């Protein structure tokens, strides 16, 4: 697996900005140096032009060549005047003037003299090679040469460069320090994310970043982290719920097996005892053989019925075995009530359902649901009592069964749908039930996309069965893909 490159973001940001700032300072400094040099040269050129114009005015006013040199010399400007007869005044260049170029000096006194010859004026330093020079003829026929020395300009530019280098270095240091502080403040949300991630790792699962500005770069990152944490928590909760459901299912299976074994123990023990009695005493007590045989058949039937109910309980959860057809729920109810009336003649059954209720169901399974509910109602309705059955439709098709029995306590109205559960107050083995009928009925109802619930009735218990109605959905829609 390739590692994700994770360079220091602070270092990269600071280094990049400082380098760009240094390049910017270098460009600005070079531009200032060039512009300043050009401006100073233009100023020097302007001064040379002014001196040349002034020389013309002075010559017109009768100023001599020697005085003209003195008047124009200075301010980094050197002057040389060459008269019409070739006499040179002033030395603007670096070479000493030729002897003929100097004004004639007075002859020394005749006769021998031991006095030393006085030194002449010192030669000025040679001008720079990039100095400015202007040559202009004067009205008296002489020629004026003006030389602008750029040494001062070079010195100013050199000082400016040193100043810009020092100031740039200080500026870069201050900018780097300010950038480090600003970047640290700007990236502080990343430190918060790291802190939150570590706290979550240490068990604080409910903590979130909750960005104040979710549309920024860091805000979007924080929102994505929060969404990831929510998804992880949901997955963790789902996993915990699935594990809990698996444990509960395992516990239910163990309890079911234990209850089933307990329920089967009685008939199996009775069958074993009756078989031993027949084997041991059939010859000696032939008058008891018929009774023993009758009891043996009864215990076998009871065990068979219990095994059949267990198989029905398991098959009811398999929705793929449903054979769905269009049917009238009212007609199914009437047929099932007629069967229950034959099996329980001591109870009066009443049906209230004049309108057809179209449904798409497995008719056999719905009859099984109704049979279990009606048998349960008849079993706990006292002789002479009545069981009232009502069919209808609202958002769903429904069947309600009300009996005149003792009813079911509110705390037990869900527990009676658990497997092998019989309430002590009303259900015992003498009634013939093993506690699977209502569990099977609810499982089959849910397999159809409906529900079976227990509520308080007018006098006793009320069971309400709901099923998807064809009037509330498309006829081709089914709870699942069934054959």
Short mmCIF file of C-alpha atoms in Angstrom, two decimals:
data_model
loop_
_atom_site.label_atom_id
_atom_site.label_comp_id
_atom_site.label_asym_id
_atom_site.label_seq_id
_atom_site.Cartn_x
_atom_site.Cartn_y
_atom_site.Cartn_z
CA UNK A 1 0.00 0.00 0.00
CA UNK A 2 1.39 3.37 -1.02
CA UNK A 3 1.83 5.85 1.77
CA UNK A 4 0.10 9.21 1.43
CA UNK A 5 2.68 12.02 1.23
CA UNK A 6 2.27 14.26 4.27
CA UNK A 7 4.83 17.09 4.13
CA UNK A 8 4.70 19.89 6.68
CA UNK A 9 2.01 22.24 5.45
CA UNK A 10 3.24 25.10 7.64
CA UNK A 11 6.82 24.81 6.35
CA UNK A 12 5.74 24.63 2.73
CA UNK A 13 3.41 27.61 3.00
CA UNK A 14 5.95 29.79 4.84
CA UNK A 15 8.84 28.83 2.55
CA UNK A 16 6.77 29.39 -0.59
CA UNK A 17 5.51 32.81 0.50
CA UNK A 18 8.97 33.94 1.69
CA UNK A 19 10.58 32.89 -1.59
CA UNK A 20 7.90 34.68 -3.61
CA UNK A 21 8.26 37.74 -1.39
CA UNK A 22 12.05 37.69 -1.85
CA UNK A 23 11.66 37.48 -5.63
CA UNK A 24 9.19 40.37 -5.49
CA UNK A 25 11.61 42.46 -3.40
CA UNK A 26 14.43 41.67 -5.82
CA UNK A 27 12.35 42.73 -8.81
CA UNK A 28 11.22 45.92 -7.06
CA UNK A 29 14.76 46.74 -5.93
CA UNK A 30 16.20 46.23 -9.38
CA UNK A 31 13.46 48.37 -10.88
CA UNK A 32 14.05 51.15 -8.36
CA UNK A 33 17.81 51.02 -8.99
CA UNK A 34 17.40 51.27 -12.78
CA UNK A 35 14.75 53.98 -12.63
CA UNK A 36 16.73 56.03 -10.10
CA UNK A 37 19.91 55.78 -12.18
CA UNK A 38 18.12 56.91 -15.28
CA UNK A 39 16.47 59.79 -13.44
CA UNK A 40 19.79 60.98 -11.97
CA UNK A 41 21.43 60.87 -15.40
CA UNK A 42 18.55 62.88 -16.86
CA UNK A 43 18.97 65.43 -14.08
CA UNK A 44 22.73 65.66 -14.81
CA UNK A 45 22.05 66.02 -18.52
CA UNK A 46 19.60 68.82 -17.78
CA UNK A 47 22.21 70.62 -15.65
CA UNK A 48 24.75 70.34 -18.47
CA UNK A 49 22.23 71.85 -20.90
CA UNK A 50 21.52 74.70 -18.46
CA UNK A 51 25.28 75.39 -18.08
CA UNK A 52 25.72 75.48 -21.86
CA UNK A 53 22.86 77.97 -22.21
CA UNK A 54 24.32 80.09 -19.40
CA UNK A 55 27.72 80.04 -21.12
CA UNK A 56 26.18 81.58 -24.24
CA UNK A 57 24.64 84.34 -22.15
CA UNK A 58 27.89 85.01 -20.33
CA UNK A 59 29.89 85.18 -23.56
CA UNK A 60 27.37 87.65 -24.97
CA UNK A 61 27.85 89.79 -21.88
CA UNK A 62 31.63 89.91 -22.46
CA UNK A 63 32.88 87.43 -19.82
CA UNK A 64 36.42 86.19 -20.58
CA UNK A 65 37.19 82.53 -21.17
CA UNK A 66 39.04 82.17 -17.86
CA UNK A 67 36.15 83.71 -15.91
CA UNK A 68 33.68 81.64 -17.88
CA UNK A 69 35.43 78.43 -16.77
CA UNK A 70 35.33 79.58 -13.15
CA UNK A 71 31.64 80.45 -13.46
CA UNK A 72 30.60 77.16 -15.01
CA UNK A 73 32.93 74.77 -13.11
CA UNK A 74 31.59 72.75 -10.14
CA UNK A 75 28.65 70.59 -9.05
CA UNK A 76 30.22 67.45 -10.65
CA UNK A 77 30.57 69.36 -13.95
CA UNK A 78 33.94 70.00 -15.59
CA UNK A 79 34.43 72.77 -18.15
CA UNK A 80 36.86 73.19 -21.03
CA UNK A 81 36.88 76.13 -23.43
CA UNK A 82 38.94 76.10 -26.58
CA UNK A 83 39.31 79.59 -28.04
CA UNK A 84 39.49 80.34 -31.72
CA UNK A 85 43.30 80.61 -31.58
CA UNK A 86 43.57 77.15 -29.94
CA UNK A 87 44.07 78.25 -26.36
CA UNK A 88 42.47 75.77 -23.90
CA UNK A 89 41.01 76.81 -20.55
CA UNK A 90 39.90 74.13 -18.06
CA UNK A 91 40.69 70.42 -18.12
CA UNK A 92 37.53 68.23 -18.24
CA UNK A 93 39.42 65.01 -19.07
CA UNK A 94 41.81 62.84 -17.18
CA UNK A 95 44.90 63.60 -19.27
CA UNK A 96 47.02 66.64 -18.44
CA UNK A 97 46.81 69.31 -21.09
CA UNK A 98 49.58 69.83 -23.55
CA UNK A 99 51.91 72.71 -23.01
CA UNK A 100 50.42 74.55 -25.89
CA UNK A 101 46.97 74.11 -24.54
CA UNK A 102 47.67 76.10 -21.36
CA UNK A 103 47.57 79.90 -21.32
CA UNK A 104 51.03 81.37 -21.68
CA UNK A 105 52.73 81.99 -18.37
CA UNK A 106 54.84 85.16 -17.76
CA UNK A 107 58.54 84.77 -18.53
CA UNK A 108 60.73 84.41 -15.46
CA UNK A 109 63.21 87.17 -14.68
CA UNK A 110 66.47 86.93 -16.51
CA UNK A 111 69.55 85.78 -14.84
CA UNK A 112 70.36 82.79 -12.83
CA UNK A 113 68.05 81.89 -10.03
CA UNK A 114 68.14 79.12 -7.54
CA UNK A 115 64.45 79.41 -6.61
CA UNK A 116 62.44 76.25 -7.26
CA UNK A 117 59.78 76.31 -9.91
CA UNK A 118 56.32 76.42 -8.25
CA UNK A 119 54.18 73.35 -8.97
CA UNK A 120 51.23 73.71 -11.28
CA UNK A 121 47.61 72.97 -10.33
CA UNK A 122 46.89 69.26 -9.69
CA UNK A 123 45.19 67.31 -12.41
CA UNK A 124 41.61 66.32 -11.60
CA UNK A 125 40.78 62.60 -11.38
CA UNK A 126 39.84 60.88 -14.55
CA UNK A 127 36.11 60.86 -15.19
CA UNK A 128 34.15 57.63 -15.42
CA UNK A 129 33.79 56.05 -18.80
CA UNK A 130 29.99 56.52 -18.70
CA UNK A 131 30.19 60.25 -17.95
CA UNK A 132 28.00 62.66 -19.92
CA UNK A 133 29.62 65.26 -22.23
CA UNK A 134 28.14 68.19 -24.15
CA UNK A 135 30.08 70.22 -26.74
CA UNK A 136 28.64 73.54 -27.90
CA UNK A 137 30.11 76.44 -30.03
CA UNK A 138 30.00 79.86 -28.40
CA UNK A 139 29.21 83.20 -30.12
CA UNK A 140 32.85 84.38 -29.92
CA UNK A 141 34.06 81.43 -32.01
CA UNK A 142 35.30 79.35 -29.06
CA UNK A 143 34.09 75.82 -28.27
CA UNK A 144 32.60 74.83 -24.91
CA UNK A 145 32.96 71.25 -23.62
CA UNK A 146 30.97 70.25 -20.50
CA UNK A 147 31.62 66.88 -18.83
CA UNK A 148 29.15 65.56 -16.21
CA UNK A 149 30.82 63.23 -13.73
CA UNK A 150 28.59 60.26 -12.78
CA UNK A 151 30.67 59.17 -9.83
CA UNK A 152 28.17 60.69 -7.39
CA UNK A 153 25.33 58.90 -9.17
CA UNK A 154 27.17 55.59 -8.81
CA UNK A 155 27.77 56.28 -5.12
CA UNK A 156 24.09 57.05 -4.53
CA UNK A 157 23.03 53.89 -6.35
CA UNK A 158 25.52 51.82 -4.37
CA UNK A 159 24.26 53.18 -1.07
CA UNK A 160 20.69 52.58 -2.17
CA UNK A 161 21.49 48.97 -3.07
CA UNK A 162 23.05 48.33 0.32
CA UNK A 163 20.06 49.94 2.02
CA UNK A 164 17.60 47.84 -0.03
CA UNK A 165 19.49 44.61 0.71
CA UNK A 166 19.51 45.27 4.46
CA UNK A 167 15.89 46.44 4.48
CA UNK A 168 14.84 43.46 2.32
CA UNK A 169 16.55 41.00 4.67
CA UNK A 170 14.88 42.55 7.71
CA UNK A 171 11.55 42.61 5.88
CA UNK A 172 11.87 38.93 4.95
CA UNK A 173 12.63 38.00 8.55
CA UNK A 174 9.64 39.96 9.83
CA UNK A 175 7.43 38.53 7.08
CA UNK A 176 8.55 34.97 7.89
CA UNK A 177 7.74 35.50 11.59
CA UNK A 178 4.34 36.98 10.75
CA UNK A 179 3.64 34.16 8.30
CA UNK A 180 4.51 31.51 10.85
CA UNK A 181 2.06 33.06 13.31
CA UNK A 182 -0.67 33.57 10.67
CA UNK A 183 -0.31 30.06 9.24
CA UNK A 184 -0.41 28.59 12.73
CA UNK A 185 -3.63 30.47 13.43
CA UNK A 186 -5.08 29.57 10.01
CA UNK A 187 -4.31 25.87 10.44
CA UNK A 188 -5.50 25.68 14.06
CA UNK A 189 -8.72 23.90 12.90
CA UNK A 190 -6.50 21.02 11.75
CA UNK A 191 -5.16 20.77 15.29
CA UNK A 192 -8.77 20.73 16.51
CA UNK A 193 -9.55 17.90 14.09
CA UNK A 194 -6.55 15.97 15.39
CA UNK A 195 -7.63 16.53 18.99
CA UNK A 196 -11.21 15.42 18.24
CA UNK A 197 -9.96 12.34 16.38
CA UNK A 198 -7.80 11.33 19.33
CA UNK A 199 -10.65 11.88 21.79
CA UNK A 200 -12.92 9.75 19.61
CA UNK A 201 -10.22 7.09 19.53
CA UNK A 202 -10.13 7.21 23.32
CA UNK A 203 -13.88 6.57 23.51
CA UNK A 204 -15.60 9.96 23.18
CA UNK A 205 -17.79 8.79 20.27
CA UNK A 206 -20.28 11.66 20.36
CA UNK A 207 -17.80 14.49 19.78
CA UNK A 208 -17.94 16.33 16.43
CA UNK A 209 -16.06 19.19 14.74
CA UNK A 210 -19.20 21.23 13.85
CA UNK A 211 -17.55 23.82 11.54
CA UNK A 212 -18.89 27.37 11.84
CA UNK A 213 -18.34 27.97 8.09
CA UNK A 214 -18.97 24.70 6.25
CA UNK A 215 -18.45 26.26 2.80
CA UNK A 216 -14.74 27.02 3.28
CA UNK A 217 -11.94 24.55 2.51
CA UNK A 218 -11.41 23.61 6.14
CA UNK A 219 -15.18 23.73 6.71
CA UNK A 220 -15.79 21.20 3.95
CA UNK A 221 -13.03 19.01 5.35
CA UNK A 222 -14.51 19.21 8.84
CA UNK A 223 -18.00 18.45 7.49
CA UNK A 224 -16.65 15.43 5.63
CA UNK A 225 -14.97 14.22 8.82
CA UNK A 226 -18.25 14.66 10.75
CA UNK A 227 -20.15 12.74 8.06
CA UNK A 228 -17.56 9.98 8.18
CA UNK A 229 -17.85 9.80 11.98
CA UNK A 230 -21.66 9.68 11.73
CA UNK A 231 -21.43 6.86 9.20
CA UNK A 232 -18.97 4.98 11.41
CA UNK A 233 -21.23 5.42 14.43
CA UNK A 234 -24.25 4.26 12.43
CA UNK A 235 -22.32 1.24 11.23
CA UNK A 236 -21.19 0.56 14.78
CA UNK A 237 -24.75 0.86 16.08
CA UNK A 238 -26.06 -1.35 13.27
CA UNK A 239 -23.40 -3.90 14.02
CA UNK A 240 -24.22 -3.79 17.72
CA UNK A 241 -27.94 -4.09 16.94
CA UNK A 242 -27.27 -7.00 14.58
CA UNK A 243 -25.13 -8.69 17.21
CA UNK A 244 -27.83 -8.11 19.81
CA UNK A 245 -30.48 -9.44 17.43
CA UNK A 246 -28.32 -12.47 16.75
CA UNK A 247 -27.89 -13.07 20.47
CA UNK A 248 -31.60 -12.59 21.02
CA UNK A 249 -32.39 -14.96 18.18
CA UNK A 250 -30.00 -17.50 19.62
CA UNK A 251 -31.58 -17.11 23.05
CA UNK A 252 -35.04 -17.45 21.50
CA UNK A 253 -33.97 -20.59 19.70
CA UNK A 254 -32.53 -22.06 22.86
CA UNK A 255 -35.68 -21.18 24.78
CA UNK A 256 -37.81 -22.57 21.97
CA UNK A 257 -35.89 -25.83 21.96
CA UNK A 258 -36.06 -26.04 25.74
CA UNK A 259 -39.81 -25.31 25.73
CA UNK A 260 -40.37 -27.73 22.87
CA UNK A 261 -38.46 -30.42 24.71
CA UNK A 262 -40.48 -29.67 27.83
CA UNK A 263 -43.76 -29.82 25.90
CA UNK A 264 -42.80 -33.06 24.18
CA UNK A 265 -41.60 -34.65 27.39
CA UNK A 266 -45.13 -35.13 28.76
CA UNK A 267 -46.67 -36.92 25.75
CA UNK A 268 -43.50 -38.90 25.12
CA UNK A 269 -43.35 -39.94 28.77
CA UNK A 270 -47.05 -40.90 28.61
CA UNK A 271 -46.52 -42.90 25.41
CA UNK A 272 -43.55 -44.66 26.99
CA UNK A 273 -45.47 -45.48 30.19
CA UNK A 274 -48.52 -46.73 28.28
CA UNK A 275 -46.35 -48.83 25.95
CA UNK A 276 -44.61 -50.43 28.93
CA UNK A 277 -47.98 -51.13 30.60
CA UNK A 278 -49.28 -52.79 27.43
CA UNK A 279 -46.13 -54.82 27.12
CA UNK A 280 -46.05 -55.88 30.75
CA UNK A 281 -49.73 -56.25 31.76
CA UNK A 282 -51.64 -56.84 28.53
CA UNK A 283 -52.01 -60.57 29.18
CA UNK A 284 -52.76 -60.22 32.87
CA UNK A 285 -55.22 -57.34 32.59
CA UNK A 286 -56.99 -57.56 29.26
CA UNK A 287 -59.76 -55.32 30.58
CA UNK A 288 -57.32 -52.34 30.63
CA UNK A 289 -55.91 -52.81 27.13
CA UNK A 290 -58.66 -50.77 25.47
CA UNK A 291 -58.27 -47.87 27.87
CA UNK A 292 -54.48 -47.96 27.58
CA UNK A 293 -54.75 -48.00 23.79
CA UNK A 294 -57.13 -45.04 23.86
CA UNK A 295 -54.70 -43.07 26.07
CA UNK A 296 -51.79 -44.05 23.86
CA UNK A 297 -53.57 -42.72 20.78
CA UNK A 298 -54.39 -39.49 22.59
CA UNK A 299 -50.80 -38.91 23.69
CA UNK A 300 -49.54 -39.72 20.20
CA UNK A 301 -52.01 -37.26 18.70
CA UNK A 302 -50.92 -34.61 21.16
CA UNK A 303 -47.24 -35.13 20.32
CA UNK A 304 -48.06 -35.11 16.61
CA UNK A 305 -50.04 -31.91 16.94
CA UNK A 306 -47.15 -30.27 18.82
CA UNK A 307 -44.63 -31.30 16.15
CA UNK A 308 -46.98 -30.07 13.44
CA UNK A 309 -47.34 -26.70 15.15
CA UNK A 310 -43.57 -26.39 15.43
CA UNK A 311 -43.18 -27.10 11.73
CA UNK A 312 -45.89 -24.56 10.91
CA UNK A 313 -44.11 -22.00 13.09
CA UNK A 314 -40.90 -22.46 11.12
CA UNK A 315 -42.61 -22.54 7.71
CA UNK A 316 -44.58 -19.38 8.46
CA UNK A 317 -41.36 -17.36 8.36
CA UNK A 318 -40.60 -18.48 4.80
CA UNK A 319 -42.49 -15.97 2.64
CA UNK A 320 -41.35 -17.65 -0.58
CA UNK A 321 -43.87 -20.45 0.02
CA UNK A 322 -46.88 -18.12 -0.13
CA UNK A 323 -49.22 -18.75 -3.07
CA UNK A 324 -50.91 -15.40 -3.60
CA UNK A 325 -54.28 -15.14 -5.32
CA UNK A 326 -57.02 -12.53 -5.47
CA UNK A 327 -59.75 -13.30 -2.94
CA UNK A 328 -62.62 -11.80 -0.97
CA UNK A 329 -61.58 -11.56 2.67
CA UNK A 330 -65.21 -11.55 3.82
CA UNK A 331 -65.84 -14.86 2.06
CA UNK A 332 -62.69 -16.39 3.60
CA UNK A 333 -63.85 -15.25 7.04
CA UNK A 334 -67.32 -16.78 6.61
CA UNK A 335 -65.89 -20.18 5.63
CA UNK A 336 -63.47 -20.18 8.56
CA UNK A 337 -66.19 -19.15 11.03
CA UNK A 338 -68.42 -22.01 9.83
CA UNK A 339 -65.61 -24.47 10.53
CA UNK A 340 -64.98 -23.03 14.02
CA UNK A 341 -68.73 -23.13 14.81
CA UNK A 342 -68.76 -26.88 14.07
CA UNK A 343 -65.73 -27.46 16.32
CA UNK A 344 -67.01 -25.28 19.19
CA UNK A 345 -70.82 -25.61 19.31
CA UNK A 346 -70.96 -24.25 22.89
CA UNK A 347 -70.02 -20.79 21.59
CA UNK A 348 -72.12 -18.55 19.35
CA UNK A 349 -70.28 -17.03 16.35
CA UNK A 350 -71.46 -13.80 14.73
CA UNK A 351 -70.13 -12.34 11.45
CA UNK A 352 -70.53 -8.67 10.51
CA UNK A 353 -69.37 -8.14 6.94
CA UNK A 354 -71.77 -7.26 4.16
CA UNK A 355 -69.29 -5.70 1.73
CA UNK A 356 -66.63 -7.61 -0.22
CA UNK A 357 -63.04 -6.91 0.86
CA UNK A 358 -60.70 -7.67 -2.05
CA UNK A 359 -57.22 -8.84 -1.06
CA UNK A 360 -54.33 -10.69 -2.64
CA UNK A 361 -53.29 -13.38 -0.18
CA UNK A 362 -52.49 -17.04 0.28
CA UNK A 363 -56.03 -18.16 1.13
CA UNK A 364 -54.92 -21.29 2.96
CA UNK A 365 -52.53 -19.34 5.17
CA UNK A 366 -55.13 -16.65 5.93
CA UNK A 367 -57.61 -19.40 6.90
CA UNK A 368 -54.91 -20.78 9.21
CA UNK A 369 -54.47 -17.33 10.82
CA UNK A 370 -58.22 -16.97 11.36
CA UNK A 371 -58.58 -20.56 12.62
CA UNK A 372 -55.89 -20.04 15.26
CA UNK A 373 -57.44 -16.76 16.41
CA UNK A 374 -61.01 -18.14 16.43
CA UNK A 375 -59.97 -21.33 18.23
CA UNK A 376 -58.18 -19.24 20.84
CA UNK A 377 -61.26 -17.02 21.28
CA UNK A 378 -63.61 -20.02 21.52
CA UNK A 379 -61.36 -21.77 24.00
CA UNK A 380 -61.56 -18.93 26.51
CA UNK A 381 -65.16 -17.87 25.94
CA UNK A 382 -67.48 -19.40 28.52
CA UNK A 383 -70.29 -21.67 27.27
CA UNK A 384 -73.18 -19.63 25.92
CA UNK A 385 -70.88 -16.70 25.18
CA UNK A 386 -70.31 -15.24 21.74
CA UNK A 387 -67.41 -14.52 19.41
CA UNK A 388 -68.02 -11.55 17.10
CA UNK A 389 -66.11 -11.27 13.82
CA UNK A 390 -66.08 -8.03 11.78
CA UNK A 391 -64.54 -7.42 8.36
CA UNK A 392 -63.97 -4.12 6.57
CA UNK A 393 -61.42 -1.88 4.96
CA UNK A 394 -59.94 1.57 5.61
CA UNK A 395 -56.35 2.09 4.52
CA UNK A 396 -55.99 -1.69 4.80
CA UNK A 397 -58.27 -4.67 4.92
CA UNK A 398 -58.98 -5.78 8.48
CA UNK A 399 -60.68 -8.49 10.54
CA UNK A 400 -61.50 -8.01 14.23
CA UNK A 401 -62.36 -10.89 16.58
CA UNK A 402 -64.02 -10.02 19.94
CA UNK A 403 -64.76 -12.66 22.58
CA UNK A 404 -66.49 -12.76 25.95
CA UNK A 405 -63.49 -14.30 27.71
CA UNK A 406 -61.41 -12.92 30.58
CA UNK A 407 -59.38 -10.72 28.27
CA UNK A 408 -55.64 -10.20 28.23
CA UNK A 409 -53.75 -7.87 30.54
CA UNK A 410 -52.03 -4.99 28.78
CA UNK A 411 -48.60 -6.20 29.92
CA UNK A 412 -49.23 -9.61 28.27
CA UNK A 413 -50.68 -8.44 24.93
CA UNK A 414 -47.33 -8.77 23.16
CA UNK A 415 -46.01 -11.73 25.10
CA UNK A 416 -48.85 -14.00 24.03
CA UNK A 417 -47.47 -13.91 20.47
CA UNK A 418 -44.18 -15.46 21.58
CA UNK A 419 -43.61 -19.14 20.93
CA UNK A 420 -44.76 -21.62 23.57
CA UNK A 421 -46.14 -18.88 25.83
CA UNK A 422 -49.30 -19.58 27.80
CA UNK A 423 -50.65 -17.09 30.29
CA UNK A 424 -51.12 -18.62 33.73
CA UNK A 425 -54.47 -16.95 34.24
CA UNK A 426 -56.17 -18.38 31.18
CA UNK A 427 -54.03 -20.89 29.30
CA UNK A 428 -52.92 -24.27 30.62
CA UNK A 429 -52.30 -27.69 29.22
CA UNK A 430 -55.82 -28.82 30.05
CA UNK A 431 -57.16 -26.39 27.45
CA UNK A 432 -55.30 -28.20 24.71
CA UNK A 433 -53.06 -25.35 23.56
CA UNK A 434 -49.26 -25.44 23.50
CA UNK A 435 -48.67 -21.72 22.91
CA UNK A 436 -47.82 -21.76 19.19
CA UNK A 437 -51.11 -20.83 17.52
CA UNK A 438 -50.95 -17.07 17.99
CA UNK A 439 -47.22 -16.98 17.22
CA UNK A 440 -47.86 -18.78 13.93
CA UNK A 441 -50.80 -16.46 13.14
CA UNK A 442 -48.74 -13.27 13.63
CA UNK A 443 -45.81 -14.63 11.61
CA UNK A 444 -48.13 -15.49 8.71
CA UNK A 445 -49.79 -12.05 8.92
CA UNK A 446 -46.42 -10.31 8.70
CA UNK A 447 -45.40 -12.55 5.83
CA UNK A 448 -48.37 -11.08 3.90
CA UNK A 449 -47.28 -7.53 4.75
CA UNK A 450 -49.93 -7.18 7.46
CA UNK A 451 -50.09 -7.40 11.24
CA UNK A 452 -51.93 -9.19 14.07
CA UNK A 453 -52.32 -7.39 17.39
CA UNK A 454 -54.19 -7.89 20.64
CA UNK A 455 -56.18 -5.12 22.31
CA UNK A 456 -58.93 -4.66 24.87
CA UNK A 457 -62.38 -5.56 23.54
CA UNK A 458 -65.83 -4.49 24.71
CA UNK A 459 -66.08 -7.46 27.08
CA UNK A 460 -63.00 -9.64 26.62
CA UNK A 461 -60.03 -9.73 24.31
CA UNK A 462 -59.90 -8.26 20.78
CA UNK A 463 -57.61 -9.49 18.03
CA UNK A 464 -57.21 -7.33 14.93
CA UNK A 465 -55.76 -8.72 11.70
CA UNK A 466 -54.74 -6.23 8.98
CA UNK A 467 -53.77 -7.14 5.42
CA UNK A 468 -52.85 -5.03 2.37
CA UNK A 469 -56.01 -4.23 0.43
CA UNK A 470 -56.24 -4.26 -3.36
CA UNK A 471 -58.09 -0.94 -3.20
CA UNK A 472 -55.11 0.68 -1.46
CA UNK A 473 -52.39 -0.50 -3.84
CA UNK A 474 -51.85 -1.89 -7.32
CA UNK A 475 -53.17 -5.36 -7.89
CA UNK A 476 -49.81 -6.44 -9.23
CA UNK A 477 -47.95 -5.28 -6.13
CA UNK A 478 -47.08 -8.01 -3.66
CA UNK A 479 -45.38 -8.05 -0.26
CA UNK A 480 -42.50 -10.03 -1.75
CA UNK A 481 -41.62 -12.08 -4.78
CA UNK A 482 -43.70 -15.20 -4.37
CA UNK A 483 -44.42 -18.04 -6.68
#
